[in-house]
């Protein structure tokens, strides 16, 4: 391990329009590309960002286009931390929300798998939420860079 | 972003080929197109080809599950083919493989449906 | 023309590390993709973002890694507006800086073509800068979407 | 991001093949590798192949101009080949085509150098 650890960070903000789901996951993936992740790791990152941003738009702001979604990402050594935040509705029962297949919007054909996928694809997940205040999802994942794999294989 | 749907009425199934990125933003279009084909054109079985699908999240799972329910109510079946490894994980997590069959190719999917009929 | 014009916006912030040049242009290109631009238009956008962000890092913060670069983009109908801002050194003589081949850092093998490329690729360009205060580049471009071209061809 | 350099010592020229994205962040690597090949291995003429270059901005123009000056001082020449249309515009704007020749392919570039020698 070298004494100086590479650090980087970025913040992204955009209104709660579904057009921005694709943009947000591509932007975070481009940021994480600095660590030379495998294609699978990049797909995991894209998927969890898509889940969290979609939730902010559908559940947090309930389809209103004027909410602000904030995405933060940091790189510290080999670890990527990602935060997705909204100032929307908030979650009343976080334990219930985390259950596989649980959704409060079955009429929108939601699968209720968003949080399950996030917790499966990331090493750490934390949900901070309060009704009327908004929701913050904190996630972290260690990236096994392709470069390193090539070195040790 | 770029998402395309190709529909083909095969003898025994509606073939739905997806291309590009399936997320919440593009899921509505897929829902509308498939609902229409299933209701108005009376499709019973569905083969969903994901060969050119480059991205899908849980919103995709939702529409697929919704269409499965639509045809299952009429006794129809759904086969998903050409599923990339990272999508296999999503399907497994959601338990979708318990109700939907997976096939390696469109041919295999159609052949499977023939046998079962 | 429909009465309701599509509007969207995003803000991106990151530290002045050269690793972020690539990330910034990919992120802006992903945002602009909503307008279904041609590949040439997308390449123009990527290039001008790369020029402006590189300038903020090299000239604005003179290679220091702790400056903050802000990129804003808005879509209003068919027009994309992009702003790149730093709180760095600032430009003393803007007219001189705009001259093709002029560079204050020939020792870094800069070509002095950054502003010329930006002004050529964008429909509008404005440079707001003051020594010691920082620099703001404002750019705008109308996007002839591929979808529209297909309709009218 | 991804940027790769391939160097080949051809009989009459150093062939430099670029792949990926050439910007300020990746330009230093290109500068170091080319300076080295020109000085230590005594390359005189350079053929720069941009066939697999997906992005280049004015930082790329700067390194190319710098290497041109390096070989021109010794009487060498530079030929750039397989230049994508959007890069042609960058080269034209900077006046680089006044000093560097453009060729449609590596073969053509090398053939052009032979004739001129
Ligand atoms: N950002 C959010 N704001 C408010 N509620 C949320 C948010 N994210 C998730 N939830 C709640 O948690 C539930 C489960 O979320 P998830 O597992 O992603 O499934 P789905 O999005 O398919 O409903 C949602 O149905 C919703 O009630
Ligand atoms: N963000 C900035 N902060 C301070 N000075 C700048 C900035 N952007 C450009 N400049 C000045 O303008 C000059 C011309 O810029 P440009 O045309 O991009 O050429 P180059 O980057 O190759 O020097 C620079 O050499 C620098 O002196």
Coordinates of C-alpha atoms and ligand atoms in Angstrom, one line a residue, chain C residues 55-56 59-60 86 89-91 97 102-105 110-116 135, chain D residues 58, ligand 2:
Chain C
X55 CA -8.4 25.4 -18.8
X56 CA -10.0 25.6 -15.3
X59 CA -4.8 27.9 -16.0
X60 CA -7.4 28.7 -13.4
X86 CA -13.6 28.2 -11.6
X89 CA -6.5 32.9 -11.2
X90 CA -8.7 34.7 -13.7
X91 CA -7.7 36.2 -17.1
X97 CA -6.6 34.9 -24.6
X102 CA -2.1 32.3 -28.0
X103 CA -1.1 30.5 -24.8
X104 CA 0.4 31.7 -21.5
X105 CA 1.8 28.2 -20.9
X110 CA -0.4 24.0 -24.8
X111 CA -1.6 24.7 -28.4
X112 CA -3.5 27.9 -27.6
X113 CA -6.5 26.6 -29.6
X114 CA -8.9 26.1 -26.7
X115 CA -11.0 29.2 -27.0
X116 CA -10.8 29.1 -30.8
X135 CA -13.4 32.5 -14.9
Chain D
X58 CA -6.5 20.9 -28.2
Ligands
LIG2 N1 -10.0 29.1 -16.7 C1 -9.0 30.0 -17.0 N2 -8.3 30.6 -16.0 C2 -7.3 31.5 -16.2 N3 -6.8 31.7 -17.5 C3 -7.4 31.0 -18.5 C4 -8.5 30.2 -18.3 N4 -8.8 29.7 -19.5 C5 -8.0 30.2 -20.4 N5 -7.1 31.1 -19.8 C6 -6.0 31.9 -20.5 O1 -6.3 32.0 -21.9 C7 -5.3 31.4 -22.7 C8 -5.8 30.8 -23.9 O2 -6.6 29.6 -23.6 P1 -6.8 28.5 -24.7 O3 -7.2 29.2 -26.0 O4 -7.7 27.5 -24.2 O5 -5.3 27.9 -25.0 P2 -4.4 27.0 -24.1 O6 -5.2 26.3 -23.0 O7 -3.8 26.0 -25.0 O8 -3.4 27.9 -23.4 C9 -4.6 30.5 -21.8 O9 -3.2 30.2 -22.1 C10 -4.7 31.2 -20.4 O10 -3.7 32.2 -20.3

